[in-house]
């Protein structure tokens, strides 16, 4: 995974996953594997899966060339609620886009290092073919 700043202010983690390096054949397959990881974690709650591609198409929005499908899986690590400000950075989401020959996974850096490490591990585990 690589870390960068999106629009010069949002810390984002990105990973390109060639289709030959994963047993997943579709965005739905990846979302299902991530959902399994979320459900298995005792401190993470699954919230929803959002079909960003279908939504954007339904409102005659613009989808970049090369994107064949795109969904977000939404969940929360919320192990503490120390003040109302943390609500601004919750819940978490991992975006998955089908780029034809690869999948692109991305997420906004969480303010908790444990969440960052877990999300990185979930994404990297998708490269399950040798």
PDB file of N, CA, C and O in Angstrom, residues 8-65:
ATOM      1  N   UNK A   8      -4.275  17.438  -1.695  1.00  0.00           N
ATOM      2  CA  UNK A   8      -3.321  18.115  -0.817  1.00  0.00           C
ATOM      3  C   UNK A   8      -3.760  18.231   0.636  1.00  0.00           C
ATOM      4  O   UNK A   8      -3.180  18.994   1.410  1.00  0.00           O
ATOM      5  N   UNK A   9      -4.796  17.430   1.063  1.00  0.00           N
ATOM      6  CA  UNK A   9      -5.186  17.508   2.467  1.00  0.00           C
ATOM      7  C   UNK A   9      -5.725  16.232   3.082  1.00  0.00           C
ATOM      8  O   UNK A   9      -5.788  16.120   4.291  1.00  0.00           O
ATOM      9  N   UNK A  10      -6.105  15.239   2.271  1.00  0.00           N
ATOM     10  CA  UNK A  10      -6.690  14.017   2.817  1.00  0.00           C
ATOM     11  C   UNK A  10      -5.671  12.876   2.760  1.00  0.00           C
ATOM     12  O   UNK A  10      -5.303  12.441   1.667  1.00  0.00           O
ATOM     13  N   UNK A  11      -5.228  12.369   3.916  1.00  0.00           N
ATOM     14  CA  UNK A  11      -4.275  11.259   3.904  1.00  0.00           C
ATOM     15  C   UNK A  11      -4.979   9.962   3.511  1.00  0.00           C
ATOM     16  O   UNK A  11      -5.882   9.495   4.201  1.00  0.00           O
ATOM     17  N   UNK A  12      -4.571   9.417   2.370  1.00  0.00           N
ATOM     18  CA  UNK A  12      -5.238   8.264   1.785  1.00  0.00           C
ATOM     19  C   UNK A  12      -4.236   7.127   1.581  1.00  0.00           C
ATOM     20  O   UNK A  12      -3.092   7.366   1.203  1.00  0.00           O
ATOM     21  N   UNK A  13      -4.690   5.910   1.843  1.00  0.00           N
ATOM     22  CA  UNK A  13      -3.921   4.716   1.532  1.00  0.00           C
ATOM     23  C   UNK A  13      -4.519   4.103   0.272  1.00  0.00           C
ATOM     24  O   UNK A  13      -5.740   4.000   0.149  1.00  0.00           O
ATOM     25  N   UNK A  14      -3.660   3.691  -0.672  1.00  0.00           N
ATOM     26  CA  UNK A  14      -4.084   3.106  -1.936  1.00  0.00           C
ATOM     27  C   UNK A  14      -3.332   1.810  -2.189  1.00  0.00           C
ATOM     28  O   UNK A  14      -2.162   1.684  -1.832  1.00  0.00           O
ATOM     29  N   UNK A  15      -4.020   0.901  -2.851  1.00  0.00           N
ATOM     30  CA  UNK A  15      -3.380  -0.337  -3.261  1.00  0.00           C
ATOM     31  C   UNK A  15      -3.970  -0.790  -4.584  1.00  0.00           C
ATOM     32  O   UNK A  15      -5.192  -0.836  -4.735  1.00  0.00           O
ATOM     33  N   UNK A  16      -3.102  -1.085  -5.528  1.00  0.00           N
ATOM     34  CA  UNK A  16      -3.534  -1.679  -6.783  1.00  0.00           C
ATOM     35  C   UNK A  16      -3.305  -3.179  -6.659  1.00  0.00           C
ATOM     36  O   UNK A  16      -2.213  -3.623  -6.286  1.00  0.00           O
ATOM     37  N   UNK A  17      -4.340  -3.964  -6.947  1.00  0.00           N
ATOM     38  CA  UNK A  17      -4.281  -5.412  -6.815  1.00  0.00           C
ATOM     39  C   UNK A  17      -4.552  -6.053  -8.176  1.00  0.00           C
ATOM     40  O   UNK A  17      -5.703  -6.110  -8.621  1.00  0.00           O
ATOM     41  N   UNK A  18      -3.494  -6.496  -8.867  1.00  0.00           N
ATOM     42  CA  UNK A  18      -3.708  -7.167 -10.152  1.00  0.00           C
ATOM     43  C   UNK A  18      -4.631  -8.377  -9.973  1.00  0.00           C
ATOM     44  O   UNK A  18      -4.512  -9.107  -8.983  1.00  0.00           O
ATOM     45  N   UNK A  19      -5.524  -8.576 -10.911  1.00  0.00           N
ATOM     46  CA  UNK A  19      -6.489  -9.674 -10.788  1.00  0.00           C
ATOM     47  C   UNK A  19      -5.810 -11.037 -10.725  1.00  0.00           C
ATOM     48  O   UNK A  19      -6.331 -11.960 -10.108  1.00  0.00           O
ATOM     49  N   UNK A  20      -4.634 -11.166 -11.320  1.00  0.00           N
ATOM     50  CA  UNK A  20      -3.894 -12.423 -11.268  1.00  0.00           C
ATOM     51  C   UNK A  20      -3.313 -12.738  -9.900  1.00  0.00           C
ATOM     52  O   UNK A  20      -2.832 -13.849  -9.671  1.00  0.00           O
ATOM     53  N   UNK A  21      -3.335 -11.774  -8.982  1.00  0.00           N
ATOM     54  CA  UNK A  21      -2.762 -11.970  -7.648  1.00  0.00           C
ATOM     55  C   UNK A  21      -3.812 -12.230  -6.573  1.00  0.00           C
ATOM     56  O   UNK A  21      -3.487 -12.319  -5.392  1.00  0.00           O
ATOM     57  N   UNK A  22      -5.079 -12.333  -6.979  1.00  0.00           N
ATOM     58  CA  UNK A  22      -6.147 -12.549  -5.999  1.00  0.00           C
ATOM     59  C   UNK A  22      -7.112 -13.621  -6.478  1.00  0.00           C
ATOM     60  O   UNK A  22      -7.296 -13.806  -7.688  1.00  0.00           O
ATOM     61  N   UNK A  23      -7.721 -14.293  -5.533  1.00  0.00           N
ATOM     62  CA  UNK A  23      -8.757 -15.271  -5.868  1.00  0.00           C
ATOM     63  C   UNK A  23     -10.089 -14.588  -6.131  1.00  0.00           C
ATOM     64  O   UNK A  23     -11.042 -15.232  -6.575  1.00  0.00           O
ATOM     65  N   UNK A  24     -10.166 -13.296  -5.891  1.00  0.00           N
ATOM     66  CA  UNK A  24     -11.396 -12.542  -6.106  1.00  0.00           C
ATOM     67  C   UNK A  24     -11.556 -12.207  -7.587  1.00  0.00           C
ATOM     68  O   UNK A  24     -10.625 -11.745  -8.230  1.00  0.00           O
ATOM     69  N   UNK A  25     -12.762 -12.428  -8.095  1.00  0.00           N
ATOM     70  CA  UNK A  25     -13.027 -12.164  -9.507  1.00  0.00           C
ATOM     71  C   UNK A  25     -13.820 -10.887  -9.723  1.00  0.00           C
ATOM     72  O   UNK A  25     -13.964 -10.435 -10.858  1.00  0.00           O
ATOM     73  N   UNK A  26     -14.331 -10.300  -8.645  1.00  0.00           N
ATOM     74  CA  UNK A  26     -15.186  -9.122  -8.788  1.00  0.00           C
ATOM     75  C   UNK A  26     -15.093  -8.234  -7.551  1.00  0.00           C
ATOM     76  O   UNK A  26     -14.569  -8.648  -6.503  1.00  0.00           O
ATOM     77  N   UNK A  27     -15.619  -7.028  -7.695  1.00  0.00           N
ATOM     78  CA  UNK A  27     -15.711  -6.115  -6.553  1.00  0.00           C
ATOM     79  C   UNK A  27     -16.541  -6.774  -5.441  1.00  0.00           C
ATOM     80  O   UNK A  27     -16.187  -6.706  -4.269  1.00  0.00           O
ATOM     81  N   UNK A  28     -17.626  -7.443  -5.821  1.00  0.00           N
ATOM     82  CA  UNK A  28     -18.465  -8.116  -4.819  1.00  0.00           C
ATOM     83  C   UNK A  28     -17.687  -9.176  -4.049  1.00  0.00           C
ATOM     84  O   UNK A  28     -17.884  -9.341  -2.837  1.00  0.00           O
ATOM     85  N   UNK A  29     -16.797  -9.910  -4.733  1.00  0.00           N
ATOM     86  CA  UNK A  29     -15.973 -10.907  -4.049  1.00  0.00           C
ATOM     87  C   UNK A  29     -15.063 -10.245  -3.015  1.00  0.00           C
ATOM     88  O   UNK A  29     -14.890 -10.754  -1.904  1.00  0.00           O
ATOM     89  N   UNK A  30     -14.463  -9.119  -3.387  1.00  0.00           N
ATOM     90  CA  UNK A  30     -13.587  -8.411  -2.457  1.00  0.00           C
ATOM     91  C   UNK A  30     -14.387  -7.873  -1.282  1.00  0.00           C
ATOM     92  O   UNK A  30     -13.988  -8.021  -0.125  1.00  0.00           O
ATOM     93  N   UNK A  31     -15.536  -7.270  -1.563  1.00  0.00           N
ATOM     94  CA  UNK A  31     -16.387  -6.747  -0.491  1.00  0.00           C
ATOM     95  C   UNK A  31     -16.770  -7.883   0.462  1.00  0.00           C
ATOM     96  O   UNK A  31     -16.749  -7.712   1.691  1.00  0.00           O
ATOM     97  N   UNK A  32     -17.095  -9.064  -0.078  1.00  0.00           N
ATOM     98  CA  UNK A  32     -17.470 -10.208   0.764  1.00  0.00           C
ATOM     99  C   UNK A  32     -16.310 -10.622   1.677  1.00  0.00           C
ATOM    100  O   UNK A  32     -16.527 -10.916   2.864  1.00  0.00           O
ATOM    101  N   UNK A  33     -15.090 -10.636   1.136  1.00  0.00           N
ATOM    102  CA  UNK A  33     -13.933 -11.000   1.969  1.00  0.00           C
ATOM    103  C   UNK A  33     -13.685  -9.952   3.046  1.00  0.00           C
ATOM    104  O   UNK A  33     -13.378 -10.288   4.191  1.00  0.00           O
ATOM    105  N   UNK A  34     -13.816  -8.679   2.698  1.00  0.00           N
ATOM    106  CA  UNK A  34     -13.650  -7.624   3.705  1.00  0.00           C
ATOM    107  C   UNK A  34     -14.752  -7.708   4.759  1.00  0.00           C
ATOM    108  O   UNK A  34     -14.488  -7.524   5.949  1.00  0.00           O
ATOM    109  N   UNK A  35     -15.975  -8.012   4.321  1.00  0.00           N
ATOM    110  CA  UNK A  35     -17.100  -8.155   5.257  1.00  0.00           C
ATOM    111  C   UNK A  35     -16.803  -9.266   6.268  1.00  0.00           C
ATOM    112  O   UNK A  35     -17.082  -9.123   7.468  1.00  0.00           O
ATOM    113  N   UNK A  36     -16.219 -10.363   5.801  1.00  0.00           N
ATOM    114  CA  UNK A  36     -15.844 -11.465   6.689  1.00  0.00           C
ATOM    115  C   UNK A  36     -14.829 -11.003   7.732  1.00  0.00           C
ATOM    116  O   UNK A  36     -14.944 -11.353   8.912  1.00  0.00           O
ATOM    117  N   UNK A  37     -13.835 -10.218   7.308  1.00  0.00           N
ATOM    118  CA  UNK A  37     -12.827  -9.695   8.245  1.00  0.00           C
ATOM    119  C   UNK A  37     -13.480  -8.774   9.281  1.00  0.00           C
ATOM    120  O   UNK A  37     -13.148  -8.824  10.464  1.00  0.00           O
ATOM    121  N   UNK A  38     -14.385  -7.932   8.819  1.00  0.00           N
ATOM    122  CA  UNK A  38     -15.081  -7.004   9.712  1.00  0.00           C
ATOM    123  C   UNK A  38     -15.907  -7.782  10.731  1.00  0.00           C
ATOM    124  O   UNK A  38     -15.848  -7.522  11.943  1.00  0.00           O
ATOM    125  N   UNK A  39     -16.668  -8.756  10.263  1.00  0.00           N
ATOM    126  CA  UNK A  39     -17.510  -9.556  11.159  1.00  0.00           C
ATOM    127  C   UNK A  39     -16.690 -10.346  12.172  1.00  0.00           C
ATOM    128  O   UNK A  39     -17.146 -10.584  13.295  1.00  0.00           O
ATOM    129  N   UNK A  40     -15.481 -10.749  11.792  1.00  0.00           N
ATOM    130  CA  UNK A  40     -14.630 -11.545  12.679  1.00  0.00           C
ATOM    131  C   UNK A  40     -13.950 -10.701  13.755  1.00  0.00           C
ATOM    132  O   UNK A  40     -13.486 -11.243  14.762  1.00  0.00           O
ATOM    133  N   UNK A  41     -13.901  -9.399  13.565  1.00  0.00           N
ATOM    134  CA  UNK A  41     -13.207  -8.530  14.517  1.00  0.00           C
ATOM    135  C   UNK A  41     -14.161  -8.169  15.664  1.00  0.00           C
ATOM    136  O   UNK A  41     -15.242  -7.645  15.421  1.00  0.00           O
ATOM    137  N   UNK A  42     -13.763  -8.414  16.893  1.00  0.00           N
ATOM    138  CA  UNK A  42     -14.674  -8.175  18.020  1.00  0.00           C
ATOM    139  C   UNK A  42     -15.014  -6.707  18.288  1.00  0.00           C
ATOM    140  O   UNK A  42     -15.995  -6.427  18.981  1.00  0.00           O
ATOM    141  N   UNK A  43     -14.239  -5.786  17.740  1.00  0.00           N
ATOM    142  CA  UNK A  43     -14.481  -4.371  18.027  1.00  0.00           C
ATOM    143  C   UNK A  43     -14.880  -3.560  16.802  1.00  0.00           C
ATOM    144  O   UNK A  43     -14.840  -2.339  16.819  1.00  0.00           O
ATOM    145  N   UNK A  44     -15.264  -4.255  15.731  1.00  0.00           N
ATOM    146  CA  UNK A  44     -15.647  -3.565  14.508  1.00  0.00           C
ATOM    147  C   UNK A  44     -17.080  -3.932  14.158  1.00  0.00           C
ATOM    148  O   UNK A  44     -17.476  -5.089  14.270  1.00  0.00           O
ATOM    149  N   UNK A  45     -17.858  -2.930  13.754  1.00  0.00           N
ATOM    150  CA  UNK A  45     -19.253  -3.155  13.365  1.00  0.00           C
ATOM    151  C   UNK A  45     -19.431  -2.836  11.888  1.00  0.00           C
ATOM    152  O   UNK A  45     -19.056  -1.752  11.431  1.00  0.00           O
ATOM    153  N   UNK A  46     -19.997  -3.790  11.151  1.00  0.00           N
ATOM    154  CA  UNK A  46     -20.360  -3.565   9.755  1.00  0.00           C
ATOM    155  C   UNK A  46     -21.570  -2.642   9.722  1.00  0.00           C
ATOM    156  O   UNK A  46     -22.498  -2.778  10.518  1.00  0.00           O
ATOM    157  N   UNK A  47     -21.569  -1.692   8.801  1.00  0.00           N
ATOM    158  CA  UNK A  47     -22.689  -0.760   8.667  1.00  0.00           C
ATOM    159  C   UNK A  47     -23.430  -0.978   7.357  1.00  0.00           C
ATOM    160  O   UNK A  47     -24.640  -1.176   7.352  1.00  0.00           O
ATOM    161  N   UNK A  48     -22.708  -0.929   6.243  1.00  0.00           N
ATOM    162  CA  UNK A  48     -23.387  -1.022   4.947  1.00  0.00           C
ATOM    163  C   UNK A  48     -22.382  -1.209   3.826  1.00  0.00           C
ATOM    164  O   UNK A  48     -21.185  -0.998   3.997  1.00  0.00           O
ATOM    165  N   UNK A  49     -22.911  -1.587   2.671  1.00  0.00           N
ATOM    166  CA  UNK A  49     -22.151  -1.572   1.433  1.00  0.00           C
ATOM    167  C   UNK A  49     -22.868  -0.603   0.503  1.00  0.00           C
ATOM    168  O   UNK A  49     -24.083  -0.691   0.323  1.00  0.00           O
ATOM    169  N   UNK A  50     -22.117   0.338  -0.023  1.00  0.00           N
ATOM    170  CA  UNK A  50     -22.666   1.374  -0.890  1.00  0.00           C
ATOM    171  C   UNK A  50     -22.171   1.152  -2.310  1.00  0.00           C
ATOM    172  O   UNK A  50     -20.965   1.079  -2.552  1.00  0.00           O
ATOM    173  N   UNK A  51     -23.093   1.042  -3.256  1.00  0.00           N
ATOM    174  CA  UNK A  51     -22.741   0.862  -4.658  1.00  0.00           C
ATOM    175  C   UNK A  51     -22.547   2.240  -5.285  1.00  0.00           C
ATOM    176  O   UNK A  51     -23.471   2.848  -5.812  1.00  0.00           O
ATOM    177  N   UNK A  52     -21.317   2.713  -5.204  1.00  0.00           N
ATOM    178  CA  UNK A  52     -21.002   4.059  -5.687  1.00  0.00           C
ATOM    179  C   UNK A  52     -21.176   4.160  -7.203  1.00  0.00           C
ATOM    180  O   UNK A  52     -21.674   5.162  -7.721  1.00  0.00           O
ATOM    181  N   UNK A  53     -20.783   3.104  -7.906  1.00  0.00           N
ATOM    182  CA  UNK A  53     -20.886   3.088  -9.368  1.00  0.00           C
ATOM    183  C   UNK A  53     -22.345   3.223  -9.801  1.00  0.00           C
ATOM    184  O   UNK A  53     -22.687   4.083 -10.622  1.00  0.00           O
ATOM    185  N   UNK A  54     -23.214   2.382  -9.258  1.00  0.00           N
ATOM    186  CA  UNK A  54     -24.639   2.416  -9.633  1.00  0.00           C
ATOM    187  C   UNK A  54     -25.267   3.761  -9.278  1.00  0.00           C
ATOM    188  O   UNK A  54     -26.050   4.318 -10.059  1.00  0.00           O
ATOM    189  N   UNK A  55     -24.924   4.282  -8.115  1.00  0.00           N
ATOM    190  CA  UNK A  55     -25.468   5.580  -7.703  1.00  0.00           C
ATOM    191  C   UNK A  55     -25.056   6.677  -8.677  1.00  0.00           C
ATOM    192  O   UNK A  55     -25.892   7.456  -9.148  1.00  0.00           O
ATOM    193  N   UNK A  56     -23.769   6.733  -8.993  1.00  0.00           N
ATOM    194  CA  UNK A  56     -23.263   7.785  -9.879  1.00  0.00           C
ATOM    195  C   UNK A  56     -23.905   7.689 -11.260  1.00  0.00           C
ATOM    196  O   UNK A  56     -24.305   8.701 -11.840  1.00  0.00           O
ATOM    197  N   UNK A  57     -24.023   6.474 -11.777  1.00  0.00           N
ATOM    198  CA  UNK A  57     -24.669   6.271 -13.076  1.00  0.00           C
ATOM    199  C   UNK A  57     -26.146   6.686 -13.030  1.00  0.00           C
ATOM    200  O   UNK A  57     -26.656   7.282 -13.981  1.00  0.00           O
ATOM    201  N   UNK A  58     -26.840   6.380 -11.915  1.00  0.00           N
ATOM    202  CA  UNK A  58     -28.280   6.659 -11.817  1.00  0.00           C
ATOM    203  C   UNK A  58     -28.610   8.144 -11.779  1.00  0.00           C
ATOM    204  O   UNK A  58     -29.729   8.538 -12.103  1.00  0.00           O
ATOM    205  N   UNK A  59     -27.640   8.952 -11.395  1.00  0.00           N
ATOM    206  CA  UNK A  59     -27.874  10.409 -11.365  1.00  0.00           C
ATOM    207  C   UNK A  59     -27.184  11.108 -12.538  1.00  0.00           C
ATOM    208  O   UNK A  59     -26.975  12.322 -12.514  1.00  0.00           O
ATOM    209  N   UNK A  60     -26.841  10.325 -13.555  1.00  0.00           N
ATOM    210  CA  UNK A  60     -26.132  10.839 -14.727  1.00  0.00           C
ATOM    211  C   UNK A  60     -24.829  11.537 -14.364  1.00  0.00           C
ATOM    212  O   UNK A  60     -24.439  12.525 -14.990  1.00  0.00           O
ATOM    213  N   UNK A  61     -24.170  11.005 -13.339  1.00  0.00           N
ATOM    214  CA  UNK A  61     -22.880  11.537 -12.932  1.00  0.00           C
ATOM    215  C   UNK A  61     -21.770  11.024 -13.825  1.00  0.00           C
ATOM    216  O   UNK A  61     -22.000  10.241 -14.752  1.00  0.00           O
ATOM    217  N   UNK A  62     -20.572  11.447 -13.556  1.00  0.00           N
ATOM    218  CA  UNK A  62     -19.409  11.089 -14.356  1.00  0.00           C
ATOM    219  C   UNK A  62     -18.617   9.987 -13.666  1.00  0.00           C
ATOM    220  O   UNK A  62     -18.304  10.099 -12.483  1.00  0.00           O
ATOM    221  N   UNK A  63     -18.302   8.951 -14.410  1.00  0.00           N
ATOM    222  CA  UNK A  63     -17.446   7.863 -13.931  1.00  0.00           C
ATOM    223  C   UNK A  63     -16.209   7.861 -14.823  1.00  0.00           C
ATOM    224  O   UNK A  63     -16.327   7.829 -16.047  1.00  0.00           O
ATOM    225  N   UNK A  64     -15.043   7.890 -14.211  1.00  0.00           N
ATOM    226  CA  UNK A  64     -13.783   7.925 -14.962  1.00  0.00           C
ATOM    227  C   UNK A  64     -13.653   6.718 -15.875  1.00  0.00           C
ATOM    228  O   UNK A  64     -14.104   5.614 -15.544  1.00  0.00           O
ATOM    229  N   UNK A  65     -13.045   6.945 -17.029  1.00  0.00           N
ATOM    230  CA  UNK A  65     -12.760   5.850 -17.959  1.00  0.00           C
ATOM    231  C   UNK A  65     -11.963   4.777 -17.225  1.00  0.00           C
ATOM    232  O   UNK A  65     -11.076   5.084 -16.431  1.00  0.00           O
TER     233      UNK A  65
END
